[in-house]
Coordinates of N, CA and C in Angstrom, one line a residue:
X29 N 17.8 293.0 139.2 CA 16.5 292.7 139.1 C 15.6 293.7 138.4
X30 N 16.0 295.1 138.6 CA 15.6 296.2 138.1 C 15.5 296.0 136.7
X31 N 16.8 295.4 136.1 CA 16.5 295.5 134.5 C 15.9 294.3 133.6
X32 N 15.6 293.8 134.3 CA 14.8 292.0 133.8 C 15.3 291.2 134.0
X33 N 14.5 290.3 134.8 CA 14.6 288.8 135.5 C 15.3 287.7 134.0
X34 N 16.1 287.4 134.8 CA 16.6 286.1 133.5 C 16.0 284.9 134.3
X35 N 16.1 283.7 133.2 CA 15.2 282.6 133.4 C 15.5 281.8 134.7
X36 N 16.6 282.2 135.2 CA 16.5 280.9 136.5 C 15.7 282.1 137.6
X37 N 15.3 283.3 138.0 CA 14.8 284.2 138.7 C 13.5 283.9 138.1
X38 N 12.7 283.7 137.0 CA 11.7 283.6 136.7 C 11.1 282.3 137.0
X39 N 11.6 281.0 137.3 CA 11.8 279.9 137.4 C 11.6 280.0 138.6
X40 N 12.1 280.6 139.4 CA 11.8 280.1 141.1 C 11.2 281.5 141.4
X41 N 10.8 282.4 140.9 CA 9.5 283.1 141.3 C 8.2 282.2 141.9
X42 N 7.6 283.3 142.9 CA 6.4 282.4 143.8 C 6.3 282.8 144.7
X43 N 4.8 283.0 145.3 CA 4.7 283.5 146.4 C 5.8 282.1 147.8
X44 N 5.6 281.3 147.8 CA 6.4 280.1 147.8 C 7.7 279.5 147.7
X45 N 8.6 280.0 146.9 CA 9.4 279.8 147.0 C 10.6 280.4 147.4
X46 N 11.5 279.5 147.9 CA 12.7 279.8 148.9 C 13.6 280.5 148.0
X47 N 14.7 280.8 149.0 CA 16.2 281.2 148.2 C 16.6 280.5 147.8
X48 N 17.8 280.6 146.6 CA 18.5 279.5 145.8 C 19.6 279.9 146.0
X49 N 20.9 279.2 146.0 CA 22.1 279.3 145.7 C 22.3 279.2 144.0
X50 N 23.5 279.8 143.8 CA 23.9 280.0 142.5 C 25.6 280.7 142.4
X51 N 26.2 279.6 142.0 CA 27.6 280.4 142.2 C 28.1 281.3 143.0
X52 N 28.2 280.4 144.1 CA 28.3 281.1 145.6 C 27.8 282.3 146.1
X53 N 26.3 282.9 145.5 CA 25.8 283.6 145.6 C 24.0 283.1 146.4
X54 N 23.3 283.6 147.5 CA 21.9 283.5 147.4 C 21.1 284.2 146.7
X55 N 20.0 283.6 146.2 CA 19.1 284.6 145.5 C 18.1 284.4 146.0
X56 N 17.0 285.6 145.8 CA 15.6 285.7 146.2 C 14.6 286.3 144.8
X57 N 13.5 285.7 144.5 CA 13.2 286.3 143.6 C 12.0 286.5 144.1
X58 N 11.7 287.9 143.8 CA 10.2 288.8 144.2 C 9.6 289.3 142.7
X59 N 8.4 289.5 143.1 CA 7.6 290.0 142.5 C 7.9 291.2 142.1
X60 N 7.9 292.2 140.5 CA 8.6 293.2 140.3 C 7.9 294.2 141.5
X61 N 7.0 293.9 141.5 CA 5.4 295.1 142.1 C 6.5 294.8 143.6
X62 N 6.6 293.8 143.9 CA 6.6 294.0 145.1 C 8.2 294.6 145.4
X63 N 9.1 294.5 144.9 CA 10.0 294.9 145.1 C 10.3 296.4 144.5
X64 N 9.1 297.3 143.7 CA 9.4 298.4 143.5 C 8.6 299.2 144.2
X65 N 7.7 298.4 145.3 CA 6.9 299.4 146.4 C 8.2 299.0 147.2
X66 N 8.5 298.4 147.6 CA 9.9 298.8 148.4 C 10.7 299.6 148.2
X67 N 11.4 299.8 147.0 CA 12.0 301.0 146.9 C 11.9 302.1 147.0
X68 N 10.3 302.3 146.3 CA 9.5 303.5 146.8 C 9.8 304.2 148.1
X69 N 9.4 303.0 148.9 CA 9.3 303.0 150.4 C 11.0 303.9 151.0
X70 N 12.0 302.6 150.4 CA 13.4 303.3 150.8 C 13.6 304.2 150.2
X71 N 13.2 304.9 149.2 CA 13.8 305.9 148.1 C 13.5 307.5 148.9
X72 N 12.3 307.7 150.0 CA 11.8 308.2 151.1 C 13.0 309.2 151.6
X73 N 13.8 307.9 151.7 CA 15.3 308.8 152.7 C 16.2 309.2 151.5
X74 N 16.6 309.9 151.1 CA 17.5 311.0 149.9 C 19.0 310.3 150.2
X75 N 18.8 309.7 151.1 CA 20.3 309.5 151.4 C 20.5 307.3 150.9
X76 N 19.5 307.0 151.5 CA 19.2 305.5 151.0 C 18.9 305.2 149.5
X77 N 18.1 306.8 148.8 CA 18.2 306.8 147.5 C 19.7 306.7 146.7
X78 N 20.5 307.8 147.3 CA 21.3 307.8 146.6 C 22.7 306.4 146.4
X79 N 22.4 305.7 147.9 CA 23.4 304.2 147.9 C 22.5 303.6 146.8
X80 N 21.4 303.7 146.6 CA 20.6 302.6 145.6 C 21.0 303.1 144.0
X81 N 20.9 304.5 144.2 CA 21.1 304.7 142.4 C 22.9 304.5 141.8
X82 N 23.9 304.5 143.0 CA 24.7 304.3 143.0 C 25.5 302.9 143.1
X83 N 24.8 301.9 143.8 CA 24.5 300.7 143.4 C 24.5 300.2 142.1
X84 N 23.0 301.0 141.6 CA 22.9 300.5 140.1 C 23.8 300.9 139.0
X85 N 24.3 302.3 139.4 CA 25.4 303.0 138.4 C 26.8 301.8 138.1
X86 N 27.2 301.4 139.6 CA 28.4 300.4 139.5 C 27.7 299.2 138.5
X87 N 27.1 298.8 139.1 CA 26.0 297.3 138.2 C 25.9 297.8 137.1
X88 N 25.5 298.8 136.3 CA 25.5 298.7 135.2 C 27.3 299.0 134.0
X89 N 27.6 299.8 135.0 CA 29.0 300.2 134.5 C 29.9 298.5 134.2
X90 N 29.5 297.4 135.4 CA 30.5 296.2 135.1 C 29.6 295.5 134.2
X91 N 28.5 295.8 134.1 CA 27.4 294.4 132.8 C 28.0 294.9 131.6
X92 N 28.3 296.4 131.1 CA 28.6 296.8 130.0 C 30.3 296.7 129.7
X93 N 31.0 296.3 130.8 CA 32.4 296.6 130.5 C 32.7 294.8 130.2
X94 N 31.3 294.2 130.7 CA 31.2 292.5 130.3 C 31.0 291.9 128.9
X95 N 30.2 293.3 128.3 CA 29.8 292.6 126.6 C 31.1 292.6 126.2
X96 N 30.9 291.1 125.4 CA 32.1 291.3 124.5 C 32.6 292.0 123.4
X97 N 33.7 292.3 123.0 CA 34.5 293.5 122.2 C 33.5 293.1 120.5
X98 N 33.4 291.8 120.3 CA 32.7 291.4 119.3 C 31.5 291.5 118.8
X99 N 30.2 291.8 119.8 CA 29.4 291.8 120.1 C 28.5 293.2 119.0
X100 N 27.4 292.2 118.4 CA 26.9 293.1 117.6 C 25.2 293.0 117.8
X101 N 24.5 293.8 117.3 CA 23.2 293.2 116.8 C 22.5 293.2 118.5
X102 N 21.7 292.8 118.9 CA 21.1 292.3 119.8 C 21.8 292.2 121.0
X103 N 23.4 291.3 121.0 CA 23.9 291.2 121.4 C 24.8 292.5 122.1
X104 N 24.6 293.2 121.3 CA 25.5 294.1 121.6 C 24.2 295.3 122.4
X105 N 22.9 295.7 122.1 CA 22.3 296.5 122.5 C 21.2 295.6 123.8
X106 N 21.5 294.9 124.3 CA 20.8 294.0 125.3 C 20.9 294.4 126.6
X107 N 22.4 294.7 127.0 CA 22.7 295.1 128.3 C 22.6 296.9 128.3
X108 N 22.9 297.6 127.3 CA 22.5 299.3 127.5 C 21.2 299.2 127.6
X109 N 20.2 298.7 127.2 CA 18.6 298.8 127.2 C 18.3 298.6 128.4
X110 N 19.1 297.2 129.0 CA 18.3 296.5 129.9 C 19.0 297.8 131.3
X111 N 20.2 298.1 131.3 CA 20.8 299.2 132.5 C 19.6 300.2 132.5
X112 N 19.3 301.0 131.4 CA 18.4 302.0 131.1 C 17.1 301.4 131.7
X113 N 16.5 300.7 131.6 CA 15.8 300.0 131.9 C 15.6 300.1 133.8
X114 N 16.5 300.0 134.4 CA 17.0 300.1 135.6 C 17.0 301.3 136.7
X115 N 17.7 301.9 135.4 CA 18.0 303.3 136.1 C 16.6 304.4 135.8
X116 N 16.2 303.7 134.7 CA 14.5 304.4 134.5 C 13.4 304.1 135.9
X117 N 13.8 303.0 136.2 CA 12.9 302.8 137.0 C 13.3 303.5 138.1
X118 N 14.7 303.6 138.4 CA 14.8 304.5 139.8 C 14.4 305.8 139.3
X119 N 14.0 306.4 138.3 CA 13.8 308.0 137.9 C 12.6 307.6 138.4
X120 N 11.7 306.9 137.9 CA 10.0 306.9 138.5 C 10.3 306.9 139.9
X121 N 10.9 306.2 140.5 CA 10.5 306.0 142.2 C 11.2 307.4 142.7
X122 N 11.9 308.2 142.3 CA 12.5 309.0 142.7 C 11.7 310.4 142.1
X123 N 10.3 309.9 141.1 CA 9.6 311.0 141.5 C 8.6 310.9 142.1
X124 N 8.2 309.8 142.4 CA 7.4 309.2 143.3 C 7.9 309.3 144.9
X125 N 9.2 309.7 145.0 CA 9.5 310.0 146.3 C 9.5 311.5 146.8
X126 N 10.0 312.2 146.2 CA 10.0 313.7 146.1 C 8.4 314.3 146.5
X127 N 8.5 314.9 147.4 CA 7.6 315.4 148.0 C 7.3 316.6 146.8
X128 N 5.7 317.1 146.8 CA 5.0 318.1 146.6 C 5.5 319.3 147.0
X129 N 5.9 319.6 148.2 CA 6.1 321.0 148.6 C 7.6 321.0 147.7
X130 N 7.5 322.4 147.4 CA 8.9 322.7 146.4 C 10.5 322.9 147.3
X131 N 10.0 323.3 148.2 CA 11.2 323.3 149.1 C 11.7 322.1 150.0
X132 N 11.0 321.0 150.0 CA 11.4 319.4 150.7 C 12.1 318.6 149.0
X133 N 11.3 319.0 147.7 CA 11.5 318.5 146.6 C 13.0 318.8 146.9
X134 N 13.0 320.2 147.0 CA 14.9 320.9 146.3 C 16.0 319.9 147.5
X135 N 15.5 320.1 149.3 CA 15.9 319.6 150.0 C 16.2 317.7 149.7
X136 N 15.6 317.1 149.0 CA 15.8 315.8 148.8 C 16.6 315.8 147.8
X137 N 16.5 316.3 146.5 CA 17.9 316.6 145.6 C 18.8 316.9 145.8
X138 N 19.3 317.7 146.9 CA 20.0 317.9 147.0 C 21.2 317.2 147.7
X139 N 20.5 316.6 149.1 CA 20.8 315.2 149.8 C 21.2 314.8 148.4
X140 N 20.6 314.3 147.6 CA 21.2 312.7 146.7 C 21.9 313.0 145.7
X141 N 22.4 314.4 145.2 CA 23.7 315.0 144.9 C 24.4 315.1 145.5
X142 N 24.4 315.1 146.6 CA 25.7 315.6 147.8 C 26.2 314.5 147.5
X143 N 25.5 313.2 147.7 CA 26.1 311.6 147.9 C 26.5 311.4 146.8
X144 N 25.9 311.7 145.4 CA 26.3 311.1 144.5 C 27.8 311.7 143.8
X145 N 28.0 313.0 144.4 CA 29.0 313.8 143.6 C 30.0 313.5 145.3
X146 N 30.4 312.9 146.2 CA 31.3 312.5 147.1 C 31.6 311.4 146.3
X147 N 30.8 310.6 145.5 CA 31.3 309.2 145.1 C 32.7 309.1 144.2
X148 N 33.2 308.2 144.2 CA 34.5 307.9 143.6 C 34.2 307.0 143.0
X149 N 35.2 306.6 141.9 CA 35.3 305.4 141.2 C 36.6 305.0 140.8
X150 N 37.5 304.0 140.5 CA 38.8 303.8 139.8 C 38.8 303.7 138.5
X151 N 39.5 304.7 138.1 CA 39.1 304.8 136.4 C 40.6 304.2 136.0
X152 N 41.1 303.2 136.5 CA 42.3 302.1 135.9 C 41.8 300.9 135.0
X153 N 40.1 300.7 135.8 CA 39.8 299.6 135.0 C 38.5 299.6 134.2
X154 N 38.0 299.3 132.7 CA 37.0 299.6 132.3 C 35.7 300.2 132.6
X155 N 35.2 299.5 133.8 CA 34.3 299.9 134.3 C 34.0 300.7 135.8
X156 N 35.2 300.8 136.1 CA 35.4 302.1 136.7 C 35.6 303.2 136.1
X157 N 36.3 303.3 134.6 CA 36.5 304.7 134.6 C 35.0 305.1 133.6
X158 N 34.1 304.1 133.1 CA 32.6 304.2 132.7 C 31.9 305.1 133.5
X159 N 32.2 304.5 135.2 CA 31.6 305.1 136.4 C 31.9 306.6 136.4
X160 N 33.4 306.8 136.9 CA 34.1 307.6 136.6 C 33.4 308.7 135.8
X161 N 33.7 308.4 134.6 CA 33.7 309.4 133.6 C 32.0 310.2 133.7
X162 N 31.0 309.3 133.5 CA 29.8 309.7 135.0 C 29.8 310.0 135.2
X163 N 30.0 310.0 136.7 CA 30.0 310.8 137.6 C 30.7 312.4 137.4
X164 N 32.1 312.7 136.8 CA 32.5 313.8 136.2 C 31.3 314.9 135.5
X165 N 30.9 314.2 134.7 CA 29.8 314.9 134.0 C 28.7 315.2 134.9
X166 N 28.4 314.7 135.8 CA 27.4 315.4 136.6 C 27.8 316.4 137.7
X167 N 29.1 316.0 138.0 CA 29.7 317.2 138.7 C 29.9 318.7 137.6
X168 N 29.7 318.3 136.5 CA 30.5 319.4 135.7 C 28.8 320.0 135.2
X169 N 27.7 319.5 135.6 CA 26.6 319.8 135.3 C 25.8 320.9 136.2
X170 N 25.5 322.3 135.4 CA 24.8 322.7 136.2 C 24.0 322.5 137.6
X171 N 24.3 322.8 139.0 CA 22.8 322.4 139.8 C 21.6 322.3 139.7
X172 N 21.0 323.7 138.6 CA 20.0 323.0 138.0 C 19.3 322.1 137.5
X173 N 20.1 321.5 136.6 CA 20.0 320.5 135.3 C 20.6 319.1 135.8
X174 N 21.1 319.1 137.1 CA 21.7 317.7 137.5 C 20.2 317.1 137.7
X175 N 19.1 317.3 137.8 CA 17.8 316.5 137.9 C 17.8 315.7 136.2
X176 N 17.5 316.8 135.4 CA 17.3 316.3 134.2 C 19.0 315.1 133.7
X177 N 19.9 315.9 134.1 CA 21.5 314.6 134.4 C 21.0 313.4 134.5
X178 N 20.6 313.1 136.0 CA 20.1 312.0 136.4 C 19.4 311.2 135.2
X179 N 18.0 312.1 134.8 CA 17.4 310.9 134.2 C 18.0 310.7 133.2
X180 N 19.0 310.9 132.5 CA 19.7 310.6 131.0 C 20.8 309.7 131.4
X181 N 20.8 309.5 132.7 CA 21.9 308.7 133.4 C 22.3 308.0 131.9
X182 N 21.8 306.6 131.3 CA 21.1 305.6 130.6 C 21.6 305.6 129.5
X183 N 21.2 306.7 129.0 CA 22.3 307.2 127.6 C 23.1 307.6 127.5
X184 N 23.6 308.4 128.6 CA 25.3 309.3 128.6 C 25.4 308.1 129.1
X185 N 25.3 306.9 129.8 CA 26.4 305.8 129.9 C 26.6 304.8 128.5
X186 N 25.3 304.5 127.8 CA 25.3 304.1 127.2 C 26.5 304.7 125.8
X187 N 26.3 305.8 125.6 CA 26.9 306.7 125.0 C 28.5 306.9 125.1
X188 N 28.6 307.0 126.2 CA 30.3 306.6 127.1 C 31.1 305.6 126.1
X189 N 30.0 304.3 126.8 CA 30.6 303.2 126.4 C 30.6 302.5 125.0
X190 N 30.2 303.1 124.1 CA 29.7 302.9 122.8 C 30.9 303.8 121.9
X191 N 31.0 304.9 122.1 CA 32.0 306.1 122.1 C 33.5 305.0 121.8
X192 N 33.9 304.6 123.7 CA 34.7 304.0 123.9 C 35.2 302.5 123.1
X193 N 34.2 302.5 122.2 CA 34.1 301.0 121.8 C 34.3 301.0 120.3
X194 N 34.2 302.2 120.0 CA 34.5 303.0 118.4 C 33.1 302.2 117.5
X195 N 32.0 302.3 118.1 CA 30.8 302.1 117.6 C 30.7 303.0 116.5
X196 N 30.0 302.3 115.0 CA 30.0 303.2 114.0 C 29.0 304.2 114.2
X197 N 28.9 305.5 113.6 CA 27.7 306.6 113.8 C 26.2 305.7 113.7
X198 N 25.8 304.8 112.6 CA 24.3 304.5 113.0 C 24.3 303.4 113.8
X199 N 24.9 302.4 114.4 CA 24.7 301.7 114.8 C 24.8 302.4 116.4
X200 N 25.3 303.3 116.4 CA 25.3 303.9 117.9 C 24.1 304.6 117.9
X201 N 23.5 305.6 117.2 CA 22.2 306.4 116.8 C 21.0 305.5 116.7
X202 N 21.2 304.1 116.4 CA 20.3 303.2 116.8 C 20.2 302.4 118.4
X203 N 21.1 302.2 118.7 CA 21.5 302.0 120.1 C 20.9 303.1 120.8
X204 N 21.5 304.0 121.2 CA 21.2 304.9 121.7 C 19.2 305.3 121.2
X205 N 18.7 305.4 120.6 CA 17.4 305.4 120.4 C 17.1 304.2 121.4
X206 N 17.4 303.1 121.4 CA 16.6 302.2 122.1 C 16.8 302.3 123.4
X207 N 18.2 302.4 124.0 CA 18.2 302.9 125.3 C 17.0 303.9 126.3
X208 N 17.1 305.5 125.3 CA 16.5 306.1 125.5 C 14.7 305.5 125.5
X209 N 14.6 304.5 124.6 CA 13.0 304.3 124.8 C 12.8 303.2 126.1
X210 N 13.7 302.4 126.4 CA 13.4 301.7 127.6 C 13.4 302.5 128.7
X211 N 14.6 303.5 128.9 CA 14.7 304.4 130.1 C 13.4 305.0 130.4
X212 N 12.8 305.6 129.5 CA 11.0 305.9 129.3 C 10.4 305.7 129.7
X213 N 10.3 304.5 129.0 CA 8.8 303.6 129.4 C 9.3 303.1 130.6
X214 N 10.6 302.9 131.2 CA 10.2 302.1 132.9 C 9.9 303.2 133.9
X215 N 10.5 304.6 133.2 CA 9.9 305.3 134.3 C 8.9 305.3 134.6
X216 N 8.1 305.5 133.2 CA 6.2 305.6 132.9 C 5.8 304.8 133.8
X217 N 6.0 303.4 133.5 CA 5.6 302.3 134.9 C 5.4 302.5 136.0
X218 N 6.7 302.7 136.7 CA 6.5 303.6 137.9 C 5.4 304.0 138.1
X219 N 5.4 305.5 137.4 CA 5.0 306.5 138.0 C 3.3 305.8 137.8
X220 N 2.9 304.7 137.6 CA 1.6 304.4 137.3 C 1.4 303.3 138.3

């Protein structure tokens, strides 16, 4: 929902309307506003933060291991934008969660590094070892600079999997440009 509502979510949006089934799944569609003062709200506990950004890390690692091998053009830069998109927005709520005092800030980073560098992933299957390979890199990242890590989440995945896909130099350099400008602008949102 983080990275944009597709049309059957947009369709049964409403103050009004119920859940839907869909491929043996329920769905609920909210309001973005309202569902990103919630996470605000959850993002509070460092430790709730980090199941959620980890969440989205898995969800975007299997949307991208989903584009097809053929996939060009639009097609092909739809689902990196839209992840970036996602994971931007948890960068805004997660500076929106971080306290003012400098010593609760470092204390909440560090909670949501602890959790995120215990995580595992199975790197047997494409989008595990996406995860995987992720996650490595932020273990292998300074403690300092694992904040600034975080927010580039977006494009080192994007990057990963583009890499792995033997994307030519501009067509990745354009990709990657667009990633980086959606990861941006959703944080900007947020934080407003």
């Amino acid at each position: 929902m983080l990275a944009g509502l597709d049309n059957e979510h947009v369709v049964n949006a409403g103050d009004n309307k119920a859940p839907w089934e869909a491929g043996g799944t329920y769905h609920l569609s909210v309001w973005n506003s309202v569902l990103t003062k919630t996470l605000r709200a959850v993002a509070v506990d460092p430790r709730a933060y980090a199941l959620l950004r980890m969440a989205e890390t898995r969800t975007a690692a299997e949307r991208l291991a989903a584009v097809p091998a053929d996939a060009t053009g639009a097609d092909l830069s739809l689902q990196p934008t839209k992840n970036a998109r996602a994971l931007g927005i948890l960068d805004g709520i997660a500076d929106a969660a971080v306290s003012q005092d400098a010593q609760e800030a470092r204390t909440w980073h560090t909670t949501v590094f602890d959790r995120l560098l215990a995580e595992q992933a199975d790197p047997s299957e494409s989008a595990g070892r996406l995860t995987a390979t992720w996650l490595q890199a932020l273990k292998n990242t300074p403690e300092q600079q694992r904040a600034e890590r975080l927010r580039a989440q977006g494009v080192d995945m994007a990057r990963t999997w583009a890499q792995a896909r033997t994307t030519d130099g501009p067509t990745r350099q354009e990709l990657l440009a667009k990633v980086e400008n959606s990861a941006r602008n959703a944080r900007a949102e947020v934080k407003h």
